[in-house]
Amino acid sequence: NGDHNIFSWQGALIYKPAHNGSIYLSYATSANPPGENLGQAGGADGPAGAAQVRDLDPERANSIELGTKWDLLNERLTLNASVFQNIGKNRVRGFEISASGSITDKWDIWAGYTYLDPKVREYRSGSNVFDGNQIKFIAKNSANLWTTYKVHPDWTIGGGMTYLGKRYADDANSLE
């Protein structure tokens, strides 16, 4: 019928065991409007082109995350870590660690690593069954490292790199 009421919410509990650290637990719901992925030509991430928006319901998902944040080196360097799960028509579980801030008065760093386990929960197209496959376009591993160093009050040098692991371009996980 095309009329959909979409309501999402988020809640969190935060515990501060020390002045420079915290632990949190977060839970949230989300919904994508009907037809948002209509133009993606089908697959586990969207309906086939013959589907009509009026035939679709909003895609709903729930997320839960447990994490911690600590400020170190006189609160110049922040370390974060979290584990999470997002579940809807598909499921993504993972963890993330990161560091950002100053190691010394002249040396700054931004670094992180993320592991994702993106699974198709249930998807069939004709006689093809894609249940349990990796969700296309999502890499399991990604990392980044960027750093700068102040060599002179007016000069800073820096560099970095980003890594993105293998991704599939199809639901069958046959095209990388």
PDB file of C-alpha atoms in Angstrom:
ATOM      1  CA  ASN A   1       0.000   0.000   0.000  1.00  0.00           C
ATOM      2  CA  GLY A   2       3.005   2.293   0.186  1.00  0.00           C
ATOM      3  CA  ASP A   3       2.229   3.636   3.673  1.00  0.00           C
ATOM      4  CA  HIS A   4       4.841   2.655   6.242  1.00  0.00           C
ATOM      5  CA  ASN A   5       5.477   4.062   9.664  1.00  0.00           C
ATOM      6  CA  ILE A   6       9.162   3.704  10.447  1.00  0.00           C
ATOM      7  CA  PHE A   7      10.253   4.090  14.055  1.00  0.00           C
ATOM      8  CA  SER A   8      13.825   3.470  15.226  1.00  0.00           C
ATOM      9  CA  TRP A   9      15.451   3.935  18.610  1.00  0.00           C
ATOM     10  CA  GLN A  10      18.789   3.579  20.374  1.00  0.00           C
ATOM     11  CA  GLY A  11      19.740   3.110  24.017  1.00  0.00           C
ATOM     12  CA  ALA A  12      23.053   2.754  25.812  1.00  0.00           C
ATOM     13  CA  LEU A  13      24.525   2.066  29.230  1.00  0.00           C
ATOM     14  CA  ILE A  14      27.910   3.576  30.074  1.00  0.00           C
ATOM     15  CA  TYR A  15      30.110   2.565  33.019  1.00  0.00           C
ATOM     16  CA  LYS A  16      33.158   4.657  33.978  1.00  0.00           C
ATOM     17  CA  PRO A  17      35.482   2.472  36.088  1.00  0.00           C
ATOM     18  CA  ALA A  18      38.180   5.197  36.009  1.00  0.00           C
ATOM     19  CA  HIS A  19      38.391   8.890  35.136  1.00  0.00           C
ATOM     20  CA  ASN A  20      40.146   8.067  31.854  1.00  0.00           C
ATOM     21  CA  GLY A  21      38.111   5.068  30.720  1.00  0.00           C
ATOM     22  CA  SER A  22      34.618   3.871  29.989  1.00  0.00           C
ATOM     23  CA  ILE A  23      32.775   0.709  28.986  1.00  0.00           C
ATOM     24  CA  TYR A  24      29.491   0.880  27.095  1.00  0.00           C
ATOM     25  CA  LEU A  25      26.709  -1.353  25.849  1.00  0.00           C
ATOM     26  CA  SER A  26      24.479  -0.040  23.074  1.00  0.00           C
ATOM     27  CA  TYR A  27      21.372  -1.429  21.387  1.00  0.00           C
ATOM     28  CA  ALA A  28      19.587   0.120  18.419  1.00  0.00           C
ATOM     29  CA  THR A  29      16.963  -0.566  15.803  1.00  0.00           C
ATOM     30  CA  SER A  30      16.907   0.782  12.260  1.00  0.00           C
ATOM     31  CA  ALA A  31      14.786   0.595   9.138  1.00  0.00           C
ATOM     32  CA  ASN A  32      15.372   1.415   5.498  1.00  0.00           C
ATOM     33  CA  PRO A  33      12.400   2.732   3.532  1.00  0.00           C
ATOM     34  CA  PRO A  34      10.794   0.410   0.960  1.00  0.00           C
ATOM     35  CA  GLY A  35      12.476   0.563  -2.419  1.00  0.00           C
ATOM     36  CA  GLU A  36      15.733   2.063  -1.178  1.00  0.00           C
ATOM     37  CA  ASN A  37      17.738  -0.645  -2.975  1.00  0.00           C
ATOM     38  CA  LEU A  38      15.312  -1.085  -5.884  1.00  0.00           C
ATOM     39  CA  GLY A  39      17.792   0.077  -8.503  1.00  0.00           C
ATOM     40  CA  GLN A  40      20.493  -2.391  -7.456  1.00  0.00           C
ATOM     41  CA  ALA A  41      19.199  -5.129  -9.773  1.00  0.00           C
ATOM     42  CA  GLY A  42      18.435  -7.659  -7.097  1.00  0.00           C
ATOM     43  CA  GLY A  43      20.574  -9.881  -4.990  1.00  0.00           C
ATOM     44  CA  ALA A  44      20.890 -10.250  -1.262  1.00  0.00           C
ATOM     45  CA  ASP A  45      21.124  -6.473  -0.878  1.00  0.00           C
ATOM     46  CA  GLY A  46      18.028  -5.469  -2.843  1.00  0.00           C
ATOM     47  CA  PRO A  47      14.947  -6.623  -4.723  1.00  0.00           C
ATOM     48  CA  ALA A  48      14.960  -7.632  -8.346  1.00  0.00           C
ATOM     49  CA  GLY A  49      14.061  -4.982 -10.895  1.00  0.00           C
ATOM     50  CA  ALA A  50      10.561  -6.426 -11.450  1.00  0.00           C
ATOM     51  CA  ALA A  51       9.574  -5.757  -7.823  1.00  0.00           C
ATOM     52  CA  GLN A  52       7.383  -2.761  -7.146  1.00  0.00           C
ATOM     53  CA  VAL A  53       7.847  -0.455  -4.153  1.00  0.00           C
ATOM     54  CA  ARG A  54       4.268  -1.201  -3.129  1.00  0.00           C
ATOM     55  CA  ASP A  55       5.241  -4.904  -2.800  1.00  0.00           C
ATOM     56  CA  LEU A  56       8.017  -4.218  -0.312  1.00  0.00           C
ATOM     57  CA  ASP A  57       8.151  -3.769   3.430  1.00  0.00           C
ATOM     58  CA  PRO A  58      10.800  -1.658   5.166  1.00  0.00           C
ATOM     59  CA  GLU A  59      14.004  -3.564   5.847  1.00  0.00           C
ATOM     60  CA  ARG A  60      14.491  -3.651   9.602  1.00  0.00           C
ATOM     61  CA  ALA A  61      17.643  -4.425  11.575  1.00  0.00           C
ATOM     62  CA  ASN A  62      18.841  -4.556  15.182  1.00  0.00           C
ATOM     63  CA  SER A  63      22.349  -3.715  16.354  1.00  0.00           C
ATOM     64  CA  ILE A  64      24.160  -4.443  19.601  1.00  0.00           C
ATOM     65  CA  GLU A  65      27.633  -3.208  20.511  1.00  0.00           C
ATOM     66  CA  LEU A  66      29.910  -3.621  23.536  1.00  0.00           C
ATOM     67  CA  GLY A  67      32.919  -1.346  23.645  1.00  0.00           C
ATOM     68  CA  THR A  68      35.482   0.478  25.684  1.00  0.00           C
ATOM     69  CA  LYS A  69      37.408   3.747  25.392  1.00  0.00           C
ATOM     70  CA  TRP A  70      40.539   4.726  27.309  1.00  0.00           C
ATOM     71  CA  ASP A  71      42.552   7.962  27.324  1.00  0.00           C
ATOM     72  CA  LEU A  72      46.262   7.373  27.967  1.00  0.00           C
ATOM     73  CA  LEU A  73      49.505   9.381  28.076  1.00  0.00           C
ATOM     74  CA  ASN A  74      47.907  12.246  30.021  1.00  0.00           C
ATOM     75  CA  GLU A  75      44.808  11.963  27.812  1.00  0.00           C
ATOM     76  CA  ARG A  76      46.785  12.616  24.615  1.00  0.00           C
ATOM     77  CA  LEU A  77      46.166   9.146  23.147  1.00  0.00           C
ATOM     78  CA  THR A  78      42.752   7.456  22.911  1.00  0.00           C
ATOM     79  CA  LEU A  79      42.335   3.692  22.527  1.00  0.00           C
ATOM     80  CA  ASN A  80      38.984   2.181  21.485  1.00  0.00           C
ATOM     81  CA  ALA A  81      37.792  -1.399  21.108  1.00  0.00           C
ATOM     82  CA  SER A  82      34.359  -2.842  20.395  1.00  0.00           C
ATOM     83  CA  VAL A  83      32.523  -5.991  19.375  1.00  0.00           C
ATOM     84  CA  PHE A  84      29.215  -5.720  17.564  1.00  0.00           C
ATOM     85  CA  GLN A  85      26.458  -7.443  15.656  1.00  0.00           C
ATOM     86  CA  ASN A  86      23.927  -6.067  13.189  1.00  0.00           C
ATOM     87  CA  ILE A  87      21.163  -8.461  12.225  1.00  0.00           C
ATOM     88  CA  GLY A  88      18.294  -8.089   9.799  1.00  0.00           C
ATOM     89  CA  LYS A  89      17.864  -9.826   6.451  1.00  0.00           C
ATOM     90  CA  ASN A  90      21.631 -10.178   6.567  1.00  0.00           C
ATOM     91  CA  ARG A  91      23.992 -10.409   9.554  1.00  0.00           C
ATOM     92  CA  VAL A  92      27.293  -8.683  10.243  1.00  0.00           C
ATOM     93  CA  ARG A  93      29.373  -9.541  13.298  1.00  0.00           C
ATOM     94  CA  GLY A  94      32.734  -8.030  14.011  1.00  0.00           C
ATOM     95  CA  PHE A  95      35.173  -6.152  16.145  1.00  0.00           C
ATOM     96  CA  GLU A  96      37.142  -2.952  15.823  1.00  0.00           C
ATOM     97  CA  ILE A  97      40.225  -1.540  17.530  1.00  0.00           C
ATOM     98  CA  SER A  98      41.673   1.923  17.060  1.00  0.00           C
ATOM     99  CA  ALA A  99      44.163   4.414  18.440  1.00  0.00           C
ATOM    100  CA  SER A 100      44.281   8.141  17.814  1.00  0.00           C
ATOM    101  CA  GLY A 101      46.128  11.080  19.269  1.00  0.00           C
ATOM    102  CA  SER A 102      49.643  12.058  20.200  1.00  0.00           C
ATOM    103  CA  ILE A 103      52.409   9.666  21.159  1.00  0.00           C
ATOM    104  CA  THR A 104      54.758  12.593  21.869  1.00  0.00           C
ATOM    105  CA  ASP A 105      54.413  16.371  21.550  1.00  0.00           C
ATOM    106  CA  LYS A 106      55.536  16.057  17.914  1.00  0.00           C
ATOM    107  CA  TRP A 107      54.244  12.640  16.829  1.00  0.00           C
ATOM    108  CA  ASP A 108      50.547  11.984  16.065  1.00  0.00           C
ATOM    109  CA  ILE A 109      48.947   8.724  15.000  1.00  0.00           C
ATOM    110  CA  TRP A 110      45.603   7.426  13.716  1.00  0.00           C
ATOM    111  CA  ALA A 111      45.367   3.657  13.376  1.00  0.00           C
ATOM    112  CA  GLY A 112      42.612   1.087  13.246  1.00  0.00           C
ATOM    113  CA  TYR A 113      41.667  -2.442  12.320  1.00  0.00           C
ATOM    114  CA  THR A 114      38.190  -3.838  11.659  1.00  0.00           C
ATOM    115  CA  TYR A 115      37.128  -7.454  11.201  1.00  0.00           C
ATOM    116  CA  LEU A 116      33.664  -8.142   9.793  1.00  0.00           C
ATOM    117  CA  ASP A 117      31.872 -11.438   9.298  1.00  0.00           C
ATOM    118  CA  PRO A 118      29.168 -10.391   6.788  1.00  0.00           C
ATOM    119  CA  LYS A 119      26.777 -13.276   6.127  1.00  0.00           C
ATOM    120  CA  VAL A 120      23.703 -13.641   3.974  1.00  0.00           C
ATOM    121  CA  ARG A 121      21.138 -15.150   6.350  1.00  0.00           C
ATOM    122  CA  GLU A 122      18.676 -16.321   3.746  1.00  0.00           C
ATOM    123  CA  TYR A 123      18.483 -15.505   0.059  1.00  0.00           C
ATOM    124  CA  ARG A 124      17.318 -17.568  -2.880  1.00  0.00           C
ATOM    125  CA  SER A 125      17.073 -16.590  -6.522  1.00  0.00           C
ATOM    126  CA  GLY A 126      15.395 -19.212  -8.664  1.00  0.00           C
ATOM    127  CA  SER A 127      17.103 -22.499  -7.858  1.00  0.00           C
ATOM    128  CA  ASN A 128      20.221 -20.771  -6.456  1.00  0.00           C
ATOM    129  CA  VAL A 129      20.669 -20.750  -2.673  1.00  0.00           C
ATOM    130  CA  PHE A 130      23.054 -18.144  -1.254  1.00  0.00           C
ATOM    131  CA  ASP A 131      22.441 -18.781   2.468  1.00  0.00           C
ATOM    132  CA  GLY A 132      25.653 -18.393   4.486  1.00  0.00           C
ATOM    133  CA  ASN A 133      27.627 -16.639   1.738  1.00  0.00           C
ATOM    134  CA  GLN A 134      29.628 -13.490   2.413  1.00  0.00           C
ATOM    135  CA  ILE A 135      27.591 -10.356   1.663  1.00  0.00           C
ATOM    136  CA  LYS A 136      28.874  -8.840  -1.559  1.00  0.00           C
ATOM    137  CA  PHE A 137      30.880  -5.595  -1.554  1.00  0.00           C
ATOM    138  CA  ILE A 138      31.909  -5.970   2.129  1.00  0.00           C
ATOM    139  CA  ALA A 139      35.498  -6.893   3.009  1.00  0.00           C
ATOM    140  CA  LYS A 140      36.168  -9.025   6.079  1.00  0.00           C
ATOM    141  CA  ASN A 141      39.387  -7.160   6.925  1.00  0.00           C
ATOM    142  CA  SER A 142      40.272  -3.498   6.733  1.00  0.00           C
ATOM    143  CA  ALA A 143      42.972  -1.426   8.391  1.00  0.00           C
ATOM    144  CA  ASN A 144      44.480   2.034   8.291  1.00  0.00           C
ATOM    145  CA  LEU A 145      47.555   3.751   9.667  1.00  0.00           C
ATOM    146  CA  TRP A 146      48.282   7.455   9.349  1.00  0.00           C
ATOM    147  CA  THR A 147      50.982   9.353  11.183  1.00  0.00           C
ATOM    148  CA  THR A 148      52.492  12.833  11.218  1.00  0.00           C
ATOM    149  CA  TYR A 149      55.636  14.232  12.793  1.00  0.00           C
ATOM    150  CA  LYS A 150      56.372  17.917  13.435  1.00  0.00           C
ATOM    151  CA  VAL A 151      59.960  18.353  12.230  1.00  0.00           C
ATOM    152  CA  HIS A 152      59.888  22.130  12.741  1.00  0.00           C
ATOM    153  CA  PRO A 153      57.271  24.499  14.217  1.00  0.00           C
ATOM    154  CA  ASP A 154      56.180  25.370  10.650  1.00  0.00           C
ATOM    155  CA  TRP A 155      56.689  21.933   9.060  1.00  0.00           C
ATOM    156  CA  THR A 156      54.932  18.617   9.579  1.00  0.00           C
ATOM    157  CA  ILE A 157      55.493  15.489   7.520  1.00  0.00           C
ATOM    158  CA  GLY A 158      53.241  12.521   7.410  1.00  0.00           C
ATOM    159  CA  GLY A 159      51.943   9.563   5.545  1.00  0.00           C
ATOM    160  CA  GLY A 160      49.787   6.555   5.800  1.00  0.00           C
ATOM    161  CA  MET A 161      48.161   3.585   4.240  1.00  0.00           C
ATOM    162  CA  THR A 162      44.772   1.945   4.009  1.00  0.00           C
ATOM    163  CA  TYR A 163      44.142  -1.772   3.507  1.00  0.00           C
ATOM    164  CA  LEU A 164      40.886  -3.290   2.293  1.00  0.00           C
ATOM    165  CA  GLY A 165      40.595  -7.069   2.076  1.00  0.00           C
ATOM    166  CA  LYS A 166      38.933  -9.253  -0.534  1.00  0.00           C
ATOM    167  CA  ARG A 167      35.345  -8.389  -1.493  1.00  0.00           C
ATOM    168  CA  TYR A 168      32.918 -10.255  -3.698  1.00  0.00           C
ATOM    169  CA  ALA A 169      30.979  -8.615  -6.518  1.00  0.00           C
ATOM    170  CA  ASP A 170      28.242 -11.259  -6.656  1.00  0.00           C
ATOM    171  CA  ASP A 171      25.975 -13.194  -4.310  1.00  0.00           C
ATOM    172  CA  ALA A 172      27.571 -16.536  -5.296  1.00  0.00           C
ATOM    173  CA  ASN A 173      30.976 -15.300  -4.013  1.00  0.00           C
ATOM    174  CA  SER A 174      32.630 -16.261  -7.293  1.00  0.00           C
ATOM    175  CA  LEU A 175      33.677 -12.773  -8.537  1.00  0.00           C
ATOM    176  CA  GLU A 176      36.255 -10.833  -6.496  1.00  0.00           C
TER     177      GLU A 176
END
